[in-house]
XYZ file of N, CA and C in Angstrom:
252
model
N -106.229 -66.360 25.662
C -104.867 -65.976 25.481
C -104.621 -64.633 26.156
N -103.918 -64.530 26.867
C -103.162 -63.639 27.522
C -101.979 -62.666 26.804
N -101.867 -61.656 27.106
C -100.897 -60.443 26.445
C -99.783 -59.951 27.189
N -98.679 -60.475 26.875
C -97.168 -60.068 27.522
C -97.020 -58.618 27.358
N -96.992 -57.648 28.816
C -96.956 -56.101 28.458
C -95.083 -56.375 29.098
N -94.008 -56.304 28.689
C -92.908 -56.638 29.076
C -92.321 -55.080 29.810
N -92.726 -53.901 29.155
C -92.510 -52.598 30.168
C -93.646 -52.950 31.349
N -94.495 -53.237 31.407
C -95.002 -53.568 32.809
C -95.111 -54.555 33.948
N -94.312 -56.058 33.150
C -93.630 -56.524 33.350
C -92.456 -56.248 34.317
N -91.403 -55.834 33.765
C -90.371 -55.294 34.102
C -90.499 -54.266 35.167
N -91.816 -53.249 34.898
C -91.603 -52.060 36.234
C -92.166 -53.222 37.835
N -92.855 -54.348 36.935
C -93.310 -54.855 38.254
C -91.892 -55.640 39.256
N -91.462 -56.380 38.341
C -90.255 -56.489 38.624
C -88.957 -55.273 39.619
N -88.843 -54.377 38.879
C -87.834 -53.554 39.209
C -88.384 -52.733 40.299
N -89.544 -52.443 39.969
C -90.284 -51.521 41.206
C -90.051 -49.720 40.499
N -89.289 -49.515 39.476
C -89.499 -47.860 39.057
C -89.485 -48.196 37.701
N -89.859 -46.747 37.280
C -89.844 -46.947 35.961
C -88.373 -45.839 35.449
N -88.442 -46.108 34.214
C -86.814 -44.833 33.792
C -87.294 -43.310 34.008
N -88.561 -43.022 34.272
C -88.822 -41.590 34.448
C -88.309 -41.797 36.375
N -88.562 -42.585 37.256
C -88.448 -42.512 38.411
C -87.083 -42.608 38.673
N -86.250 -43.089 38.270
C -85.235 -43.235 37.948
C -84.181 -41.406 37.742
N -85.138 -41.087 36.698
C -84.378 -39.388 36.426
C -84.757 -38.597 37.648
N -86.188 -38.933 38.046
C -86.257 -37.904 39.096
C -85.622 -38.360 40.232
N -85.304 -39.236 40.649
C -83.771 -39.893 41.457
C -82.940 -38.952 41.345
N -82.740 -39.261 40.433
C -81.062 -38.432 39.973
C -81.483 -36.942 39.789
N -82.473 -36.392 39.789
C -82.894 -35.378 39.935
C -82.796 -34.552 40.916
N -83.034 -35.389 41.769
C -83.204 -34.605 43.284
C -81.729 -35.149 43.905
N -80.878 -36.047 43.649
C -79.929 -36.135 44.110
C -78.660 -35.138 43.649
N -78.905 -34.445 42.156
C -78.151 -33.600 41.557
C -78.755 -32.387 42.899
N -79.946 -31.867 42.643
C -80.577 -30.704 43.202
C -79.879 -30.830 44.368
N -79.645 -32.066 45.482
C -79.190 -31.486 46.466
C -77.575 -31.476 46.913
N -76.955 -31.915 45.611
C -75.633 -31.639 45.612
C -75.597 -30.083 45.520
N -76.112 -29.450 44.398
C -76.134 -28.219 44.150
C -76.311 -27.154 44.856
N -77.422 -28.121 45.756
C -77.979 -27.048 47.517
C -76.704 -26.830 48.248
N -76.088 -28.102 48.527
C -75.046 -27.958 49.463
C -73.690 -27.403 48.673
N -73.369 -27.532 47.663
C -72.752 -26.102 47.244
C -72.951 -25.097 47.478
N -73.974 -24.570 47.183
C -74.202 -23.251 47.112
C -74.039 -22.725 48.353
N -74.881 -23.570 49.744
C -74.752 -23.162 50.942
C -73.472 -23.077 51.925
N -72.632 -23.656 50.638
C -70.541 -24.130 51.355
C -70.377 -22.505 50.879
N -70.824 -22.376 49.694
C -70.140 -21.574 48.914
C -70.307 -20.162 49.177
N -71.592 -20.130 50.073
C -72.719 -18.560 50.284
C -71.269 -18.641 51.917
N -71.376 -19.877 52.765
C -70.786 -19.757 54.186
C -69.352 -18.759 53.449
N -68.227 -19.811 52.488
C -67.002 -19.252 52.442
C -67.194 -17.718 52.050
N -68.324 -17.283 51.111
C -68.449 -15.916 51.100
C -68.361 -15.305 52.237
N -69.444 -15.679 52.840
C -69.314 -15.078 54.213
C -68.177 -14.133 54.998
N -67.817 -15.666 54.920
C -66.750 -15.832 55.838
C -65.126 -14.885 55.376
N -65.200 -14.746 54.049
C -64.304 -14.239 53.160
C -64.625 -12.891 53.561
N -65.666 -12.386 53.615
C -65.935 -11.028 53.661
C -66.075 -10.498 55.158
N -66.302 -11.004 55.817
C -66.040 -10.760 57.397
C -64.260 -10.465 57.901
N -63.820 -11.488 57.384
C -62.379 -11.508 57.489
C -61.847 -10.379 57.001
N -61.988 -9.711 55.829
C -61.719 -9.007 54.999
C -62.122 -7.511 55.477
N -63.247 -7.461 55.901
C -64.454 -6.448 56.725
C -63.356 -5.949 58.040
N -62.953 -7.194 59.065
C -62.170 -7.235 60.182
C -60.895 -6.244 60.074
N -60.102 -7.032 59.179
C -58.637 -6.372 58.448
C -58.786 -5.095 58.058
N -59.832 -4.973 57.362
C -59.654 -3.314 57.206
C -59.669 -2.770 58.389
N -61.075 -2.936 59.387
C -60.839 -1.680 60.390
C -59.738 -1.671 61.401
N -58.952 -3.180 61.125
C -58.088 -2.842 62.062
C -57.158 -2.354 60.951
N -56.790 -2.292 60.070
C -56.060 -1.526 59.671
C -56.337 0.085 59.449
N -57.354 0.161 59.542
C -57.911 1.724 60.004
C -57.372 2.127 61.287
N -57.038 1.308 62.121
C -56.960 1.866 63.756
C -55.791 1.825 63.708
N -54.631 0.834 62.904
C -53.244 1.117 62.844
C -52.772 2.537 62.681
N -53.653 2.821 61.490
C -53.430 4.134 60.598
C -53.387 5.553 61.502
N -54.722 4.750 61.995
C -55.171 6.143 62.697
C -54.369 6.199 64.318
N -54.117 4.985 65.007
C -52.869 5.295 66.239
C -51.683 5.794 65.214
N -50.702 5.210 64.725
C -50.263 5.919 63.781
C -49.837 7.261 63.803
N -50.942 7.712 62.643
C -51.183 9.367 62.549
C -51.078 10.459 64.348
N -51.985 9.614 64.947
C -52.042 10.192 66.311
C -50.207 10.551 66.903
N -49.876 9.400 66.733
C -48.702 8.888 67.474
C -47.680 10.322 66.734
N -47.625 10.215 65.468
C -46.741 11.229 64.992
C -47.545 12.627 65.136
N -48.419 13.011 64.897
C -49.200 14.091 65.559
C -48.620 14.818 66.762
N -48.645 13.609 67.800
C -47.790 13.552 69.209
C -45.990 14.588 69.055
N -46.128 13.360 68.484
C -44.130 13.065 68.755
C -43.907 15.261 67.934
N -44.562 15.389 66.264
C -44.547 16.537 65.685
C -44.721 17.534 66.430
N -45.615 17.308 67.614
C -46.369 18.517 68.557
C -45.054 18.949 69.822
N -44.611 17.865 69.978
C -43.634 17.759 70.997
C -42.174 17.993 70.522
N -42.023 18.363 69.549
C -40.714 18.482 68.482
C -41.022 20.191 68.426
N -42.040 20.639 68.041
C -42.341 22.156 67.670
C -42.040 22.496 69.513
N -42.809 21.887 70.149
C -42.411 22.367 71.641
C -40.982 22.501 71.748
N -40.396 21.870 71.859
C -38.860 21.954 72.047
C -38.472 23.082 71.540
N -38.765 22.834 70.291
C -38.345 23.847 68.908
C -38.676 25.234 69.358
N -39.808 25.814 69.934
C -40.261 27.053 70.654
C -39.721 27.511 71.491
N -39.357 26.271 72.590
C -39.313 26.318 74.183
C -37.391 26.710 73.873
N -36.897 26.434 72.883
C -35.488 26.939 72.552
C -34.962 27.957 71.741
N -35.945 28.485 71.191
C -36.156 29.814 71.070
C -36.123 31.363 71.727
């Protein structure tokens, strides 16, 4: 007489067992999570470069700007002297 093992049975059948099964879904979670993170590290990036950019050009606005009236102030006192 022979002995029905029906879980071994069945893995012969199915080919995994329910632990092979989790680590499936294991590594398929893990590499959803990878490719988040690596979308998510790029949009950082990318957020902060942009952001990085804008300032210094808004530094150089500032600072032509300042220059520009510097100018125009310097050339106003000239007048202002030169009519004196």
């Amino acid at each position: 007489m022979f002995k029905l093992n029906l879980a071994e049975e069945a893995k012969k059948l199915t080919g995994t067992t329910a632990q092979d099964t989790v680590n499936s879904a294991n590594q398929a979670v893990q590499q959803v999570v990878d490719q988040v993170t690596e979308t998510g590290q790029k949009v950082l990036d990318d957020v902060c470069k942009t952001t990085q950019d804008a300032g210094e050009k808004a530094v150089q606005n500032v600072t032509s700007q300042v220059s520009a009236w510097g100018k125009s102030f310097g050339q106003s006192e000239e007048k202002k002297n030169a009519s004196t």
